[in-house]
């Protein structure tokens, strides 16, 4: 059973901070590239739902000061829905925070019940790198 299946079977809400996310696979670059490839193939097969994204921007602040909520569903072997929220603040470095932060909430599609909350900035950065890795693999 994969990590998603294990979390759903636990029937409780799990929280994984950045360190726990890294321990559970985000640091394994080959696995990430394979996961990104699987997501692209599912998208090509019509087994992905991704509504149009919206950006929350603040008047009078730089364009990179924003919150981006992204909804999606990935079918196939994974079978998970959820929300990724990426937040960016250009002044965060001066406040002692990273520029980008985020959360990912995973939902079981059968019940729509949330089953995991994950620190999302590291996952998002790793996914971006894995897209490049996948492109290089195809050369």
Coordinates of C-alpha atoms in Angstrom, one line a residue:
X1 CA 0.0 0.0 0.0
X2 CA 1.4 3.5 -0.9
X3 CA 1.7 6.4 1.5
X4 CA -1.7 7.8 0.5
X5 CA -3.4 4.5 1.1
X6 CA -1.8 4.2 4.5
X7 CA -2.9 7.7 5.6
X8 CA -6.5 7.1 4.4
X9 CA -6.7 3.7 6.2
X10 CA -5.5 5.4 9.4
X11 CA -8.9 7.3 9.4
X12 CA -7.4 10.3 11.2
X13 CA -6.0 13.6 10.2
X14 CA -2.2 13.5 9.8
X15 CA 0.1 16.5 9.9
X16 CA 3.5 16.3 8.3
X17 CA 5.9 19.2 8.8
X18 CA 8.8 19.9 6.4
X19 CA 11.1 17.4 8.2
X20 CA 8.5 14.6 8.1
X21 CA 7.7 15.3 4.4
X22 CA 11.4 15.0 3.6
X23 CA 11.6 11.7 5.6
X24 CA 8.6 10.3 3.6
X25 CA 10.0 10.7 0.1
X26 CA 10.3 14.3 -1.0
X27 CA 14.1 14.0 -0.8
X28 CA 14.1 11.0 -3.2
X29 CA 14.6 12.7 -6.5
X30 CA 14.1 9.6 -8.7
X31 CA 10.8 8.8 -7.0
X32 CA 9.7 12.5 -7.5
X33 CA 10.5 12.4 -11.2
X34 CA 8.5 9.2 -11.5
X35 CA 5.6 10.7 -9.6
X36 CA 5.6 13.8 -11.9
X37 CA 5.7 11.6 -14.9
X38 CA 2.8 9.6 -13.6
X39 CA 0.8 12.8 -13.0
X40 CA 1.5 14.1 -16.5
X41 CA 0.4 10.7 -18.0
X42 CA -2.8 10.8 -15.9
X43 CA -3.4 14.4 -17.2
X44 CA -2.9 13.2 -20.8
X45 CA -5.4 10.4 -20.1
X46 CA -8.0 12.9 -18.7
X47 CA -7.7 11.5 -15.2
X48 CA -6.8 14.9 -13.6
X49 CA -9.1 17.8 -12.6
X50 CA -7.5 21.2 -12.2
X51 CA -9.8 24.2 -12.0
X52 CA -8.4 27.6 -13.1
X53 CA -6.1 29.1 -10.4
X54 CA -6.7 32.4 -8.8
X55 CA -4.2 34.7 -7.1
X56 CA -4.8 36.8 -4.0
X57 CA -2.8 40.0 -4.4
X58 CA -2.7 43.0 -2.2
X59 CA -3.1 46.6 -3.4
X60 CA 0.0 48.6 -3.1
X61 CA 2.3 45.6 -2.5
X62 CA 4.8 43.9 -4.9
X63 CA 3.3 41.3 -7.3
X64 CA 5.1 38.5 -5.5
X65 CA 3.3 39.2 -2.2
X66 CA 0.4 36.8 -2.9
X67 CA -1.5 33.7 -1.9
X68 CA -2.2 31.1 -4.6
X69 CA -4.8 28.4 -3.8
X70 CA -4.7 25.5 -6.2
X71 CA -7.4 22.8 -6.3
X72 CA -6.9 19.5 -8.0
X73 CA -7.8 15.8 -8.3
X74 CA -5.4 13.1 -9.4
X75 CA -7.1 9.8 -10.3
X76 CA -5.5 6.6 -11.3
X77 CA -3.4 4.6 -8.9
X78 CA -3.1 7.6 -6.5
X79 CA -6.7 8.6 -6.2
X80 CA -6.4 11.8 -4.2
X81 CA -7.9 15.3 -4.2
X82 CA -6.8 18.4 -2.4
X83 CA -5.7 22.0 -2.1
X84 CA -2.2 23.4 -2.3
X85 CA -1.8 26.9 -0.9
X86 CA 1.4 28.7 -1.8
X87 CA 2.1 31.9 0.0
X88 CA 4.8 34.4 -0.9
X89 CA 6.0 37.6 0.9
X90 CA 8.9 39.6 -0.5
X91 CA 9.6 41.1 3.0
X92 CA 9.6 37.7 4.7
X93 CA 13.4 37.4 4.8
X94 CA 13.6 40.6 6.9
X95 CA 11.0 39.0 9.3
X96 CA 13.1 35.8 9.6
X97 CA 10.8 33.7 7.4
X98 CA 11.4 32.1 4.0
X99 CA 10.0 34.0 1.1
X100 CA 7.6 31.2 0.2
X101 CA 5.5 29.0 2.4
X102 CA 2.5 26.8 1.9
X103 CA 0.2 24.0 3.0
X104 CA -1.2 21.1 1.2
X105 CA -4.5 19.5 2.3
X106 CA -5.2 16.0 0.9
X107 CA -8.8 14.7 0.7
X108 CA -10.0 11.2 0.1
X109 CA -12.2 11.4 -3.1
X110 CA -14.8 8.9 -2.0
X111 CA -15.8 10.9 1.1
X112 CA -14.1 14.2 0.5
X113 CA -12.7 13.8 4.0
X114 CA -9.4 15.6 4.6
X115 CA -6.8 13.0 5.8
X116 CA -3.5 14.9 5.7
X117 CA -2.1 18.4 6.1
X118 CA 1.5 18.8 4.7
X119 CA 4.0 21.6 4.8
X120 CA 3.9 22.6 1.1
X121 CA 6.8 24.9 0.2
X122 CA 9.4 22.1 0.1
X123 CA 7.1 19.8 -1.8
X124 CA 6.3 22.6 -4.4
X125 CA 10.0 23.4 -4.8
X126 CA 10.9 19.7 -5.2
X127 CA 8.1 19.2 -7.8
X128 CA 9.4 22.2 -9.8
X129 CA 12.9 20.6 -9.8
X130 CA 11.4 17.2 -10.7
X131 CA 9.7 18.6 -13.8
X132 CA 13.1 19.8 -15.0
X133 CA 14.6 16.3 -14.1
X134 CA 11.8 14.6 -16.1
X135 CA 12.6 16.9 -19.1
X136 CA 16.3 16.0 -18.9
X137 CA 15.5 12.3 -18.7
X138 CA 13.5 12.6 -22.0
X139 CA 16.5 14.1 -23.9

